[in-house]
mmCIF file of C-alpha atoms and ligand atoms in Angstrom:
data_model
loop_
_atom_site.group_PDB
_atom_site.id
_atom_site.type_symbol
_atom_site.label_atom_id
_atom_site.label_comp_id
_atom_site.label_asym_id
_atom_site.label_seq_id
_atom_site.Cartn_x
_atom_site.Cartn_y
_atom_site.Cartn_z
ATOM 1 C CA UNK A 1 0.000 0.000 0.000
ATOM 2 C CA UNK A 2 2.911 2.084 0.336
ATOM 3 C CA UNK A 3 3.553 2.804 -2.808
ATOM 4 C CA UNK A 4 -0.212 3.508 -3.567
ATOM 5 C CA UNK A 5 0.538 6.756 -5.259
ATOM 6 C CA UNK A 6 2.602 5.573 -7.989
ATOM 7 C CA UNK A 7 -0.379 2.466 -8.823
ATOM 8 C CA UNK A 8 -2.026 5.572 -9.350
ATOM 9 C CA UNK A 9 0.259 7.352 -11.816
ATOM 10 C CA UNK A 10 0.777 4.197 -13.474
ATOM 11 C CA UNK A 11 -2.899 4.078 -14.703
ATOM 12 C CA UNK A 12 -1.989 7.408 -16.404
ATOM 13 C CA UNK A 13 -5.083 9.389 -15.283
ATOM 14 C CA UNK A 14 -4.664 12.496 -14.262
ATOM 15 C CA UNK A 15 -1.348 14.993 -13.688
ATOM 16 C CA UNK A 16 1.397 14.185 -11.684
ATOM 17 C CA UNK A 17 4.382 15.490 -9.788
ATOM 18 C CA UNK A 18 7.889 14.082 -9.768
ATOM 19 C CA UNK A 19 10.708 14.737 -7.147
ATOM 20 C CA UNK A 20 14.382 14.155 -7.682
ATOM 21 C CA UNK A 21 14.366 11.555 -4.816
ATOM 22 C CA UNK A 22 16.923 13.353 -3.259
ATOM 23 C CA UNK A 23 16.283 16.150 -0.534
ATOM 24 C CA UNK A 24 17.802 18.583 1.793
ATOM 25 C CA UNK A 25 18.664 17.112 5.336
ATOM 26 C CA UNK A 26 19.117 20.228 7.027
ATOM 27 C CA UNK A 27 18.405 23.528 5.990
ATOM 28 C CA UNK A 28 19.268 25.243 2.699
ATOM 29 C CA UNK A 29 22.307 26.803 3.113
ATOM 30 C CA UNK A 30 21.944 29.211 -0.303
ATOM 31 C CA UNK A 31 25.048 30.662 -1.927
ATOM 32 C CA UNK A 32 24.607 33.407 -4.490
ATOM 33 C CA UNK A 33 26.889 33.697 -6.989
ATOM 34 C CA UNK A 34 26.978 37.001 -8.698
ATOM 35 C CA UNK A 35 27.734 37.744 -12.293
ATOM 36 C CA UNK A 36 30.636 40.235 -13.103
ATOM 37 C CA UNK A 37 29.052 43.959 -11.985
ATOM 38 C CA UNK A 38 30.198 45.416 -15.066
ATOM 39 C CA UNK A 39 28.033 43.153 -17.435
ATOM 40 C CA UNK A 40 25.265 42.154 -15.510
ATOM 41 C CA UNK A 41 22.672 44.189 -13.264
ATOM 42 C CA UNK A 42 23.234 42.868 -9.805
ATOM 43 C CA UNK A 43 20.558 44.873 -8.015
ATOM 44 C CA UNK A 44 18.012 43.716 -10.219
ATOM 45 C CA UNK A 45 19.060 39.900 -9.999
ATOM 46 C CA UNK A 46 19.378 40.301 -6.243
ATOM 47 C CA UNK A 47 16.005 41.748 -6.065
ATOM 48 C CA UNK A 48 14.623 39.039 -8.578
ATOM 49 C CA UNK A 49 16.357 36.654 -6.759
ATOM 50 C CA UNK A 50 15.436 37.147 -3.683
ATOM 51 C CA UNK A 51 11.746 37.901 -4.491
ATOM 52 C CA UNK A 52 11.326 33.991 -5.943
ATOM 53 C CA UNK A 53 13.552 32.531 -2.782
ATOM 54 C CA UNK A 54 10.858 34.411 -0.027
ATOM 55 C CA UNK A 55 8.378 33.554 -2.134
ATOM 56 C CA UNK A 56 9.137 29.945 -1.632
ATOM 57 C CA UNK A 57 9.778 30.325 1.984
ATOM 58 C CA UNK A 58 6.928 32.157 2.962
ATOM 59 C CA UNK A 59 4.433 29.945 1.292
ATOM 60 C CA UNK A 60 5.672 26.754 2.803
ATOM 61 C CA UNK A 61 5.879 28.526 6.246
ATOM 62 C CA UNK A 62 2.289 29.713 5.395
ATOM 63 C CA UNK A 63 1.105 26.231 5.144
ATOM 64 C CA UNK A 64 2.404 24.190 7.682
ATOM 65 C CA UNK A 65 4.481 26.729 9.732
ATOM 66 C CA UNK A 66 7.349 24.596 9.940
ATOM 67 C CA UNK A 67 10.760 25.291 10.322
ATOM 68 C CA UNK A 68 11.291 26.189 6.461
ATOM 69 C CA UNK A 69 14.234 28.355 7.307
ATOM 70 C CA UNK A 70 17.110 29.288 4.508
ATOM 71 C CA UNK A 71 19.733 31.559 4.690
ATOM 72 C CA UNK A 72 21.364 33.299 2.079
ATOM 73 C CA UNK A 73 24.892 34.547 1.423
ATOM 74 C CA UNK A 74 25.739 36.214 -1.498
ATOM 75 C CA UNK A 75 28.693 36.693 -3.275
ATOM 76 C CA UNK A 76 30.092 39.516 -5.685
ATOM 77 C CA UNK A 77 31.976 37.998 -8.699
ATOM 78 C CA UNK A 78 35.550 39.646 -7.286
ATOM 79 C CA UNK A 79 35.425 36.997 -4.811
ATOM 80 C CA UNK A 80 33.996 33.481 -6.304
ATOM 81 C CA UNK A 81 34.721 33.871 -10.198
ATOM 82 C CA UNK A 82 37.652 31.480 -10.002
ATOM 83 C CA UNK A 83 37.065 29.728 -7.283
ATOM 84 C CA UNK A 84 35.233 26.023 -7.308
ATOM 85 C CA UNK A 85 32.553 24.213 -5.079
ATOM 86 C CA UNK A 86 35.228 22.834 -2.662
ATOM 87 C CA UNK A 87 35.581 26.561 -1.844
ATOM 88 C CA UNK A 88 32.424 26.729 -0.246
ATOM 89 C CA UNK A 89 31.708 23.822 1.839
ATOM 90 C CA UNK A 90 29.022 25.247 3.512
ATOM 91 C CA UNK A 91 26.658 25.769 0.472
ATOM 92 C CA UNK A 92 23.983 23.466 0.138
ATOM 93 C CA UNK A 93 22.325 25.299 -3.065
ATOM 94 C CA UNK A 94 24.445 27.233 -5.748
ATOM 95 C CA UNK A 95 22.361 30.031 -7.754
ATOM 96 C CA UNK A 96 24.389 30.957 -10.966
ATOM 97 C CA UNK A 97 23.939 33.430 -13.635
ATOM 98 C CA UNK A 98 25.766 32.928 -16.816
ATOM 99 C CA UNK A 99 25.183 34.668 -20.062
ATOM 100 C CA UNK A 100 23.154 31.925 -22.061
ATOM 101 C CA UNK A 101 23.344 28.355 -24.181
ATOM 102 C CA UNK A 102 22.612 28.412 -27.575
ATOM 103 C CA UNK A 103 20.068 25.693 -28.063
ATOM 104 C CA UNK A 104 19.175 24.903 -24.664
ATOM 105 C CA UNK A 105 16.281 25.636 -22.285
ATOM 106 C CA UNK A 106 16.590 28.820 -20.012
ATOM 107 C CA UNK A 107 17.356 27.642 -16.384
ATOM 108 C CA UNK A 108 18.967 24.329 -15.623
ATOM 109 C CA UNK A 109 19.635 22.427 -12.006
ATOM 110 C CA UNK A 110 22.065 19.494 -11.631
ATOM 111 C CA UNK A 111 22.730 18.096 -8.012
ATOM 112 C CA UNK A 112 25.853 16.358 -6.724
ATOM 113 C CA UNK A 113 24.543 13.912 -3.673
ATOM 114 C CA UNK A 114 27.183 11.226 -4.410
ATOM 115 C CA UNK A 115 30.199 12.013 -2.017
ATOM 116 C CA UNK A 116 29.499 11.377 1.596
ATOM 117 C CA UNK A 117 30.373 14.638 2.917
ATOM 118 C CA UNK A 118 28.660 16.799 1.580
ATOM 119 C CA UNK A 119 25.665 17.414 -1.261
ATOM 120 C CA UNK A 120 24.554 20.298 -3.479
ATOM 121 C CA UNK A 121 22.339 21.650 -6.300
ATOM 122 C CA UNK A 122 23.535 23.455 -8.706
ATOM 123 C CA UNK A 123 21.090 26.069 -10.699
ATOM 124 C CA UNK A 124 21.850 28.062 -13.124
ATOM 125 C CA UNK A 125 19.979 31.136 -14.504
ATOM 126 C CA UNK A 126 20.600 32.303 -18.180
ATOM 127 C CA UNK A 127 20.352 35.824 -18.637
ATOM 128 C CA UNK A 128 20.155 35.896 -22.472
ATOM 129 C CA UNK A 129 18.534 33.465 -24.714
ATOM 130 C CA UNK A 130 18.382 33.346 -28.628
ATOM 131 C CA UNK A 131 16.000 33.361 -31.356
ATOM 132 C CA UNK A 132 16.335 32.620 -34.637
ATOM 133 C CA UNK A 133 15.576 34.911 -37.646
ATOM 134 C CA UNK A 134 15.653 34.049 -41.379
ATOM 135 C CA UNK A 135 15.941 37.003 -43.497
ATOM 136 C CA UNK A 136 15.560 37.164 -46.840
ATOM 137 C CA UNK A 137 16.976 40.127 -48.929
ATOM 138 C CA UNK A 138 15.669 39.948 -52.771
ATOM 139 C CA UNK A 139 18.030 41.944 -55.044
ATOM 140 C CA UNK A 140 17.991 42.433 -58.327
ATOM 141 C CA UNK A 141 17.555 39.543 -59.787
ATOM 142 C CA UNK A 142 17.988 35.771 -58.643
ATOM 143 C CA UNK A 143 21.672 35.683 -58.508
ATOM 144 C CA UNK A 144 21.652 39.003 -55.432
ATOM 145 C CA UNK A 145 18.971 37.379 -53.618
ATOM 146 C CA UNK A 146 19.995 35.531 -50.647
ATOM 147 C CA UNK A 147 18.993 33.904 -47.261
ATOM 148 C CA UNK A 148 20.658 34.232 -44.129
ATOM 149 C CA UNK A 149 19.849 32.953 -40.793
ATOM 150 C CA UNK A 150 20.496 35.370 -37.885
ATOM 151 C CA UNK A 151 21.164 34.559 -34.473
ATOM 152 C CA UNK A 152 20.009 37.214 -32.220
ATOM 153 C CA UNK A 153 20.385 36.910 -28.382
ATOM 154 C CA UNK A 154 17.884 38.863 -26.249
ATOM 155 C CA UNK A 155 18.782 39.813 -22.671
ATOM 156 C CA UNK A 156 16.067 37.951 -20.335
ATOM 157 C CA UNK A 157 13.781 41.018 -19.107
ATOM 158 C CA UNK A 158 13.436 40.933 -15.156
ATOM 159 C CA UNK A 159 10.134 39.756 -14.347
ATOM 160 C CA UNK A 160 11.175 36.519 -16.446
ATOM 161 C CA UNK A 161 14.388 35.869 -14.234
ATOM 162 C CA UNK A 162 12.152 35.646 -11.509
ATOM 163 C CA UNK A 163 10.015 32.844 -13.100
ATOM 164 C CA UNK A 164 13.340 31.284 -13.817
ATOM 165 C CA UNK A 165 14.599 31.141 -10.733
ATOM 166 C CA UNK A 166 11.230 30.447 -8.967
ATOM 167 C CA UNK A 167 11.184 27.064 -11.336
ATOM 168 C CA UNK A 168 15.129 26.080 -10.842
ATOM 169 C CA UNK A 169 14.555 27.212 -7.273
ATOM 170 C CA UNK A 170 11.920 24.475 -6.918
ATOM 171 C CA UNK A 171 15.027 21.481 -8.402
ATOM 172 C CA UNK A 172 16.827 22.909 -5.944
ATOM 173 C CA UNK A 173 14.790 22.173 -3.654
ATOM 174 C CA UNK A 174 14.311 18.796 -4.416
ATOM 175 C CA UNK A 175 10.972 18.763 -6.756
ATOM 176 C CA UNK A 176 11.352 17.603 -10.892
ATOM 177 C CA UNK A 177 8.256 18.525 -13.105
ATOM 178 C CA UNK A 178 4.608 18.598 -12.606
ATOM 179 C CA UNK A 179 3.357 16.812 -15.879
ATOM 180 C CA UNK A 180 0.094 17.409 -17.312
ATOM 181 C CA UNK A 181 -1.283 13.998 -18.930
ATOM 182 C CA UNK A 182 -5.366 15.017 -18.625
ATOM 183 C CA UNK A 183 -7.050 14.909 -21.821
ATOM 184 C CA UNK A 184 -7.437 18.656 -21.847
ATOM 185 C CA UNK A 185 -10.279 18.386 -24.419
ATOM 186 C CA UNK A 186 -12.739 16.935 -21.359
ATOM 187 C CA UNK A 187 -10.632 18.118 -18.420
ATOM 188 C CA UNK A 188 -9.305 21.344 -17.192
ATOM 189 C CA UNK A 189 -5.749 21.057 -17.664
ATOM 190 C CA UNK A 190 -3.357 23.082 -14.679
ATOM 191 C CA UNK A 191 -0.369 23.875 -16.187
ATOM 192 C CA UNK A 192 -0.197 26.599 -13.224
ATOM 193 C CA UNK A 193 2.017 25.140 -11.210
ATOM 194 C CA UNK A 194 5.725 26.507 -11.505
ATOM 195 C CA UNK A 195 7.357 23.460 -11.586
ATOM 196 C CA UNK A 196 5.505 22.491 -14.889
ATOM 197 C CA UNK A 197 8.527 21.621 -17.497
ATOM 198 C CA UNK A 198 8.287 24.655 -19.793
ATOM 199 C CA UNK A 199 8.240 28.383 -19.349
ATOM 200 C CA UNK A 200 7.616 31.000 -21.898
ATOM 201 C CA UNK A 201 9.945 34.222 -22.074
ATOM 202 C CA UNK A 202 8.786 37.541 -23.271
ATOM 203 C CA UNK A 203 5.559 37.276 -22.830
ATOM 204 C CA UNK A 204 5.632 39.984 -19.300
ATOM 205 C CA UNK A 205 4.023 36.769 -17.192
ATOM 206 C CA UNK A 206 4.251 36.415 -13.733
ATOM 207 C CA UNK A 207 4.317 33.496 -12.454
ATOM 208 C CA UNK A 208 4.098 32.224 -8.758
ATOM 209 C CA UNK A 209 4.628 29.140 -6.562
ATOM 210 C CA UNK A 210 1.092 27.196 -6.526
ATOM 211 C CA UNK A 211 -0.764 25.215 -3.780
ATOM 212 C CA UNK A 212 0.243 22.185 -5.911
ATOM 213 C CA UNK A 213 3.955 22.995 -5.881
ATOM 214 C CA UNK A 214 3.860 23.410 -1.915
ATOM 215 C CA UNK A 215 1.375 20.249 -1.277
ATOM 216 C CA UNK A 216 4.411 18.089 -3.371
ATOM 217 C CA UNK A 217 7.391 19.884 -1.117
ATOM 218 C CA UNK A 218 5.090 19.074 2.065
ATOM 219 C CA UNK A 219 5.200 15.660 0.676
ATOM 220 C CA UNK A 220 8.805 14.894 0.809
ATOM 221 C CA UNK A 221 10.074 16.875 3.760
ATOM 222 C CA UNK A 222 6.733 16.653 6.238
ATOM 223 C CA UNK A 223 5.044 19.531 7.580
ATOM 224 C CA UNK A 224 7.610 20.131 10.324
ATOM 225 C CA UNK A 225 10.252 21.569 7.392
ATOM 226 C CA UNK A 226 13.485 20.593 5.630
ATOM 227 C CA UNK A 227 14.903 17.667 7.051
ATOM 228 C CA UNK A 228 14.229 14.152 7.037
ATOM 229 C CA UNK A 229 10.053 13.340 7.273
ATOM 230 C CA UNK A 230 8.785 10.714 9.849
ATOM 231 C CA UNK A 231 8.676 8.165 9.120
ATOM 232 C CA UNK A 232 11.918 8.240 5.907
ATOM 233 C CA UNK A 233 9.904 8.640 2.621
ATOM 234 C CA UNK A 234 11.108 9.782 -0.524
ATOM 235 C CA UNK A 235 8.572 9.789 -3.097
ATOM 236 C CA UNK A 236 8.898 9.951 -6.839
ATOM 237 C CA UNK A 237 5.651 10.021 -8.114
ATOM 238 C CA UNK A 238 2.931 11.729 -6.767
ATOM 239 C CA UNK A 239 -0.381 12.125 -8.232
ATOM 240 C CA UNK A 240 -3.308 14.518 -7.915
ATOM 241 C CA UNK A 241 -4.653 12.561 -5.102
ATOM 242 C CA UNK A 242 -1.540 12.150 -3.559
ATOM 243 C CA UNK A 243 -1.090 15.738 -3.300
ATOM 244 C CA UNK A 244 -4.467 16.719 -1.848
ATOM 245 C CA UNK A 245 -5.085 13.790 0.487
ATOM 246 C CA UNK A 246 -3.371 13.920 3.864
ATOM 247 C CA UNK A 247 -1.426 10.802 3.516
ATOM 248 C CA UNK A 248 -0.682 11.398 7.523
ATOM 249 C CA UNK A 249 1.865 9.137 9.193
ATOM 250 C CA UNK A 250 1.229 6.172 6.737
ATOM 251 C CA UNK A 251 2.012 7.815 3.911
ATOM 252 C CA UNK A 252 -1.030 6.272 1.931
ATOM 253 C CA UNK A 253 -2.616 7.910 -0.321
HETATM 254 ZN ZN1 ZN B 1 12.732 22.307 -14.890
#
């Protein structure tokens, strides 16, 4: 009975959540990492930065008043741009900004959990992105025409770095994707939630942590905070009904 939740999933009906099955056993220790000043806005990443981090915290103290406790420290590029993780023990989650990859998604989160002494996510937070033009200049005649595809980056406008990080936020805290697999031609399909796997840039949306995203966090650390939940219980899969049920000590749902 246990594993009730992911009988569930496995009948396909209705959305589910995934975690990373790994999780913070004490509290986020989060390390800033600053882009060079003289390229890169810092007071407007800090503020975006820290907007999406509280927003997290305060939800999930909101709903179970636990102790969902982080602390921050944040560091100017002078001091960390050559320096490596070993230099920062301490750091439990790493927020990056780097310029951009061509041909990749906006945000990524990797996590190192293998070595025994320590773990740690790694997000990072692109602050360009690319799109791809085809222009077509007709001369002449046939022989002056010609076709040329343009690469143009576009710096990531503010209120989107803040969706970014809220979404590679919620990796780091140990959560993967919300995945929407209701037939949305006789169900309402959510695709609310932050931690849904694809986020659209330039569009001036805000987006916010949802009840859903907070329910699956609840999930894996209990409703007393980070740490390990009582009874041990990592899930993977967690359905709609496994989100909104109260699975209690038992963990049935
Ligand atoms: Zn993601």
């Amino acid at each position: 009975m246990a594993f009730a939740c992911v009988g569930l999933f496995t009948n396909a009906y209705g959305d589910y959540f995934k975690t990373v099955g790994v999780y913070h056993v004490d509290n986020p220790t989060v390390c800033i990492m600053y882009p060079d000043e003289t390229t890169s806005d810092i007071p407007m990443l800090k503020e975006q930065t820290f907007s999406a981090i509280n927003e997290w915290q305060t939800k999930l103290v909101n709903a179970t008043g636990g102790n969902w406790n982080m602390t921050s420290t944040e560091y100017p590029w002078s001091e960390h741009g050559e320096a490596t993780v070993e230099d920062y023990p301490e750091c439990t989650i790493f927020v990056n900004y780097i310029y951009g990859v061509e041909n990749e998604s906006v945000g990524r989160t990797g996590f190192d959990f293998s070595s025994s002494v320590r773990y740690y996510y790694w997000i990072e937070i692109d602050l360009n992105t690319v799109e791809r033009k085809i222009s077509v200049s007709l001369g002449e005649n046939f022989n002056e025409s010609n076709v040329e595809i343009k690469t143009e980056w576009f710096e990531i406008p503010p209120n989107d770095i803040r969706n970014i990080v809220l979404h590679e936020f919620g990796h780091g805290l140990g959560l993967e994707h919300y995945y929407v697999t209701s037939d949305c031609r006789t169900e309402e399909c959510d695709y609310s939630p932050i931690m849904f796997g694809s986020i659209d840039v330039f569009e001036g949306l805000e987006k916010n942590v949802t009840d859903k995203d907070i329910k699956m966090l609840i999930r894996i650390y209990g409703e007393d905070g980070f740490g390990y939940p009582t009874p041990k219980w990592i899930p993977r899969t967690c359905d709609i009904q496994c989100l909104e049920v109260d699975c209690g000590n038992s963990r049935m749902c």
